[in-house]
Short mmCIF file of C-alpha atoms in Angstrom, two decimals:
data_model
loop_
_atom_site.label_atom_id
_atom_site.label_comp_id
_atom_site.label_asym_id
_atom_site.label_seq_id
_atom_site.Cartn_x
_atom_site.Cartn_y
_atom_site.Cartn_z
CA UNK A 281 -5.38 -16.56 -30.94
CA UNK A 282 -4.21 -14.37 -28.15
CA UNK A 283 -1.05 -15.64 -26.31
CA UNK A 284 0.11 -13.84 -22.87
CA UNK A 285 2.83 -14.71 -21.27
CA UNK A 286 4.35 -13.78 -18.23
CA UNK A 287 8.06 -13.39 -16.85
CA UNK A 288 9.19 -14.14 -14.21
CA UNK A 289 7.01 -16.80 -13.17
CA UNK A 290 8.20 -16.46 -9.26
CA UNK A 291 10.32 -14.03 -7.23
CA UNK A 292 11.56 -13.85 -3.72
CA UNK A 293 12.89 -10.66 -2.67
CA UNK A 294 13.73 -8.89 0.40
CA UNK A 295 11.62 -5.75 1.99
CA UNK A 296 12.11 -2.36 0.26
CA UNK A 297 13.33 -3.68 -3.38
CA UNK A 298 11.90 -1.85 -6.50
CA UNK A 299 10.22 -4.66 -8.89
CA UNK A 300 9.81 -5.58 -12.49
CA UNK A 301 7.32 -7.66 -13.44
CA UNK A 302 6.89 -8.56 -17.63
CA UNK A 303 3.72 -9.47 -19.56
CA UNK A 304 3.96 -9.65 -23.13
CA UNK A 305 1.22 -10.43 -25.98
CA UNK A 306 1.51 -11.89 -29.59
CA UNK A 307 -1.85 -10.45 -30.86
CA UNK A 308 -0.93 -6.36 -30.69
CA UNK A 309 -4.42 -5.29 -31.51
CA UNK A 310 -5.49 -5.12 -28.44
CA UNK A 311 -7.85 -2.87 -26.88
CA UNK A 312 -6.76 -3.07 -23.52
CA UNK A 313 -4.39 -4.57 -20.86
CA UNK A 314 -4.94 -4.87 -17.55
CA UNK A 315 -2.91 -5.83 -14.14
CA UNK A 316 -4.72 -7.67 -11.07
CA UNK A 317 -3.97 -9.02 -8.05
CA UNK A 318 -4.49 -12.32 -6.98
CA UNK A 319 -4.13 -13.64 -3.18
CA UNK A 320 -4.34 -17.35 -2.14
CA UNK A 321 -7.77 -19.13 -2.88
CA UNK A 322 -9.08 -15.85 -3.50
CA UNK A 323 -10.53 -13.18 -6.42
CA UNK A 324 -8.71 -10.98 -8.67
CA UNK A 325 -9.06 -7.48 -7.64
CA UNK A 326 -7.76 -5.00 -10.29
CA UNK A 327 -4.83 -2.69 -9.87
CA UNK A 328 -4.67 -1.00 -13.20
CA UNK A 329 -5.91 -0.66 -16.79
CA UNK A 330 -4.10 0.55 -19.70
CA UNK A 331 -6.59 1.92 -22.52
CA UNK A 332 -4.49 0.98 -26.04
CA UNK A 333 -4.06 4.49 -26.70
CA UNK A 334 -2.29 4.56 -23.24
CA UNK A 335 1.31 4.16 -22.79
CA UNK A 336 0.99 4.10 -18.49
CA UNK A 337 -0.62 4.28 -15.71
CA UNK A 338 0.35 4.93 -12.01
CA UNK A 339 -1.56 4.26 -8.84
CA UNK A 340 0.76 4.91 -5.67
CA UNK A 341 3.32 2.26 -5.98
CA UNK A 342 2.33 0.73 -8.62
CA UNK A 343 3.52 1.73 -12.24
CA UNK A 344 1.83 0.04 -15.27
CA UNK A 345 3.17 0.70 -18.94
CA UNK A 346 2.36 -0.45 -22.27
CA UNK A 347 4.17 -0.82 -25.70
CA UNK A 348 1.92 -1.76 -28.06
CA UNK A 349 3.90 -2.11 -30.86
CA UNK A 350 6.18 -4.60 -29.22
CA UNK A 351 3.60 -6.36 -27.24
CA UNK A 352 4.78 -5.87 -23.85
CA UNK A 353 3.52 -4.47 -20.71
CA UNK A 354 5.63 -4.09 -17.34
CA UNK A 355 4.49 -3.67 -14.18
CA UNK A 356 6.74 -1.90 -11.83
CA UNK A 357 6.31 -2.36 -7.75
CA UNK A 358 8.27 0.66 -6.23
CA UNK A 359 9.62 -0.08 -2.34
CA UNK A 360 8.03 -3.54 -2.38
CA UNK A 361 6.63 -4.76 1.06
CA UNK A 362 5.55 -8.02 2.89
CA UNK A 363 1.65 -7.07 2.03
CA UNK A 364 2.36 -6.90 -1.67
CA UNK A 365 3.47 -10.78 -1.47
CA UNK A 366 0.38 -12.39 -3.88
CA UNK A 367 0.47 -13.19 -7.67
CA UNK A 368 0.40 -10.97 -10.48
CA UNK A 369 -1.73 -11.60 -13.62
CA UNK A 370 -2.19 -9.61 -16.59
CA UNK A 371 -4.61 -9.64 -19.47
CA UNK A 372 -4.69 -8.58 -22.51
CA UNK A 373 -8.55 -7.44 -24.13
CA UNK A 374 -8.43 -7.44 -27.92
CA UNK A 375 -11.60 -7.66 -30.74
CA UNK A 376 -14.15 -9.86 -28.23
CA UNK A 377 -13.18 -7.80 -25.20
CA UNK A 378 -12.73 -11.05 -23.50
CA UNK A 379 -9.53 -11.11 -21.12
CA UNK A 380 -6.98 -13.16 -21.96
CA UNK A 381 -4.32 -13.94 -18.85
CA UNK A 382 -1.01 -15.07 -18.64
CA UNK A 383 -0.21 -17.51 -15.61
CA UNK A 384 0.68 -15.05 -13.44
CA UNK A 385 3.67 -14.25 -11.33
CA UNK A 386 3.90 -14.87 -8.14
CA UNK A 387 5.89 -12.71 -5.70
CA UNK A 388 7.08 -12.95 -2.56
CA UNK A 389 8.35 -10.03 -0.13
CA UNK A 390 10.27 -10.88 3.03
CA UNK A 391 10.57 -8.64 6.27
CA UNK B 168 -16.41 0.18 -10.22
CA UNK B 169 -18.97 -2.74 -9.72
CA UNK B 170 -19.07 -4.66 -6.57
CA UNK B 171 -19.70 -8.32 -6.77
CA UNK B 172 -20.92 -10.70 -4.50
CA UNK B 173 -20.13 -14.24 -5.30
CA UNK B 174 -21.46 -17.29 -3.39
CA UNK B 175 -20.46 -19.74 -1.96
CA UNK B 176 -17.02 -18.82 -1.02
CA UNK B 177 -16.28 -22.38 -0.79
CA UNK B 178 -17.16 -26.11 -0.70
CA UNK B 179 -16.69 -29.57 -0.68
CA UNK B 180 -18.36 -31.81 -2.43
CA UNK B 181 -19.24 -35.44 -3.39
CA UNK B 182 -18.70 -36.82 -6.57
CA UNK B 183 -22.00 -37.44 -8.82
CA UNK B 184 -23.21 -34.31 -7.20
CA UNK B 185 -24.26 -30.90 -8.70
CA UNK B 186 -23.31 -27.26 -7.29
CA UNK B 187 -24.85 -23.99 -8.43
CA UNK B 188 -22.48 -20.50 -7.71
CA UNK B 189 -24.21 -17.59 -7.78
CA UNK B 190 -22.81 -13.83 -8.92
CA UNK B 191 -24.60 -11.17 -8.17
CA UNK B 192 -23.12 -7.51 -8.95
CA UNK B 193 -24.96 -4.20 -7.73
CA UNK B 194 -25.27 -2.80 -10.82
CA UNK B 195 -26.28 -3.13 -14.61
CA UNK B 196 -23.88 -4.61 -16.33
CA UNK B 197 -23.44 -5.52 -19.75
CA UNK B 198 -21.19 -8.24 -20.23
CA UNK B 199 -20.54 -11.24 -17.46
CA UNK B 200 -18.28 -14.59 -18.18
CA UNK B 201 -17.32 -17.21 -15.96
CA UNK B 202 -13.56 -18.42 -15.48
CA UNK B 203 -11.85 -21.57 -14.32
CA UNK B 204 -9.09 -21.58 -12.16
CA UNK B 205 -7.56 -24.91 -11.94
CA UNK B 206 -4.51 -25.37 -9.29
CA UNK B 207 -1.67 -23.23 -10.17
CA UNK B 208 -2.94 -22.53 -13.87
CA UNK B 209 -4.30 -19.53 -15.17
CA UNK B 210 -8.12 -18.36 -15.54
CA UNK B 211 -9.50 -19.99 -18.46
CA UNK B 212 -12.46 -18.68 -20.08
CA UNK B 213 -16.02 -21.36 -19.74
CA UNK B 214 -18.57 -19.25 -21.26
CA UNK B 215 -20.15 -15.44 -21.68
CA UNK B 216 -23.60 -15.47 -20.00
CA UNK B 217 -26.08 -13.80 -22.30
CA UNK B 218 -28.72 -12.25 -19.96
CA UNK B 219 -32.27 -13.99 -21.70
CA UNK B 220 -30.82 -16.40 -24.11
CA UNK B 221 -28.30 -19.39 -23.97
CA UNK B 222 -24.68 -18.96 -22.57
CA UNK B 223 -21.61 -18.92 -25.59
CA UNK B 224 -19.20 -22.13 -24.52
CA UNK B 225 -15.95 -22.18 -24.91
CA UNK B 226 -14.36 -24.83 -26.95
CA UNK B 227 -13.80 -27.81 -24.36
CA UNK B 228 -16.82 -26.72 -22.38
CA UNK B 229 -20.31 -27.88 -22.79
CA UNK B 230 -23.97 -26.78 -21.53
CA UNK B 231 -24.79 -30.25 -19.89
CA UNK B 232 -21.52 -30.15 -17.68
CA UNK B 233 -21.49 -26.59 -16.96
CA UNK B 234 -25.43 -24.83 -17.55
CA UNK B 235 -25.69 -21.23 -16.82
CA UNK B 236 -28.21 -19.08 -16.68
CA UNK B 237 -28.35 -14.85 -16.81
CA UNK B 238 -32.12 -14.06 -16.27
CA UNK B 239 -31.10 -10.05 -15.81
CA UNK B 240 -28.32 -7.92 -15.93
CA UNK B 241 -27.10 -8.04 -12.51
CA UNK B 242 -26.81 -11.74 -11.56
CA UNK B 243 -25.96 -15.20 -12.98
CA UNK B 244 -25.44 -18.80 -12.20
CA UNK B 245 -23.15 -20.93 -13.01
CA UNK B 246 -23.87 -24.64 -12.16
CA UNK B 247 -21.26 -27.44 -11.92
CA UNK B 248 -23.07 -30.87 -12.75
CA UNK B 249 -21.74 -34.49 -12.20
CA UNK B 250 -18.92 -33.33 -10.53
CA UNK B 251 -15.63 -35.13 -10.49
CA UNK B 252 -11.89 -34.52 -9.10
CA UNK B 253 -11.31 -33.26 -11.94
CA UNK B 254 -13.49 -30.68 -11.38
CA UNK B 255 -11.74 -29.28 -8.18
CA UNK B 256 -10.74 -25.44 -8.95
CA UNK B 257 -11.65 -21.75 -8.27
CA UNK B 258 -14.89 -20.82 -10.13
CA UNK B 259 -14.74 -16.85 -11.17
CA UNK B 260 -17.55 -14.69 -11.90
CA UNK B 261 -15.93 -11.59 -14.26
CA UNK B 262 -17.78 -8.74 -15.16
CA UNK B 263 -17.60 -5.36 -17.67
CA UNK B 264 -19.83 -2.26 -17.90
CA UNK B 265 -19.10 -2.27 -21.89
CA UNK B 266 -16.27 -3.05 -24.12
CA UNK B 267 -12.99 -2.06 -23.41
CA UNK B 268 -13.47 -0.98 -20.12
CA UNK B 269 -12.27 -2.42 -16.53
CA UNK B 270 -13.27 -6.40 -15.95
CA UNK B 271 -14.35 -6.82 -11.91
CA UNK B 272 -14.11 -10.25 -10.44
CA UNK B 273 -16.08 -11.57 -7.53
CA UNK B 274 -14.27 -13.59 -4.15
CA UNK B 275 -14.33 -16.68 -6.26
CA UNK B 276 -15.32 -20.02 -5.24
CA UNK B 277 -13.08 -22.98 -4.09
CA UNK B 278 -14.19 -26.07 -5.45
CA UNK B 279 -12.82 -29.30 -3.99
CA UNK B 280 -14.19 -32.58 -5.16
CA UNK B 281 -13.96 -35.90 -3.18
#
């Protein structure tokens, strides 16, 4: 069964830092990953997919990549800002094309 | 991309009562599930909805708590019954155009139980 799990599970930083943020897998046959945004009480809207044959994917300041073989995806946040402050999941498609998520990380940007 | 309108954004609600979410996406789509979010966990997976025949449960979720019906390929409902505390989450509504391709979510719905 499909484990994701996601690192940090909370960050605080200050306006204008470039961020990390780790999502790893134990099941590498995946057929996708993907990154999402989640704000309070709300939907996840999608930021970025990563096809398996994929190693990234970019989409302004967002940078996505994916190592298959060591089951582990990073998302990287370039010049952070106050808006970006929401949580982070990732999930990880494999044979039933079902998502599976991690818990998400949840980030916080201050002026 | 699909575009998915989920209702209602929110509610509260009685205990002993039922509520029925609707998701409704403006296109075809072939493949539609419905998540959990309980309070500060992840999305767990209830069921797929199989547009014209029975949903597929997870394990831990059962038809008589949680019936939903898919009578096309562009909406679906997803009814909470005998509601308890318990119950109190964020109800998603996920969607894919085929396998392996991008999953859409709609607003979601707040669930609060009292």
């Amino acid at each position: 069964k499909q484990e994701v799990t996601q690192i940090p599970a909370a960050l605080s930083v200050p306006e204008g830092e470039n961020l990390v943020l780790n999502c790893s897998f134990t099941d590498s046959a995946i057929y996708n990953l993907q990154w999402f945004r989640q704000d309070p009480g709300k939907g996840l809207t999608s930021l970025l997919l990563i096809q398996s044959s994929q190693r990234e994917q970019t989409s302004g300041r967002l940078n996505a990549s994916l190592d298959k073989s060591s089951g582990r995806s990073t998302l990287y946040i370039a010049a952070s800002q106050p808006g970006d402050s929401a949580t982070y999941l990732c999930a990880a498609s494999g044979g039933s094309y079902i998502p599976t998520f991690g818990r998400g990380t949840s980030l916080i940007v201050h002026p | 991309s699909a575009v998915i309108s989920q209702k209602p954004s929110r509610d509260i609600c009685q205990r002993g009562t039922s509520l029925t979410i609707q998701c409704q996406v403006d296109s075809q789509v072939t493949m539609m599930f419905w998540y959990r979010q309980q309070p500060g966990q992840s999305l767990t997976l209830i069921a797929t909805a199989n547009q014209g025949s029975e949903a597929t449960y997870e394990s831990g979720f059962v038809i008589d708590k949680f019936p939903i019906s898919r009578p096309n390929l562009t909406f679906s409902t997803l009814t909470v019954s005998n509601m308890s505390p318990e119950d109190s989450s964020i109800y998603l509504c996920n969607v894919q155009q085929g396998a392996s391709t991008e999953a859409f979510f709609g607003q979601g719905t707040r669930l609060t139980v009292v």
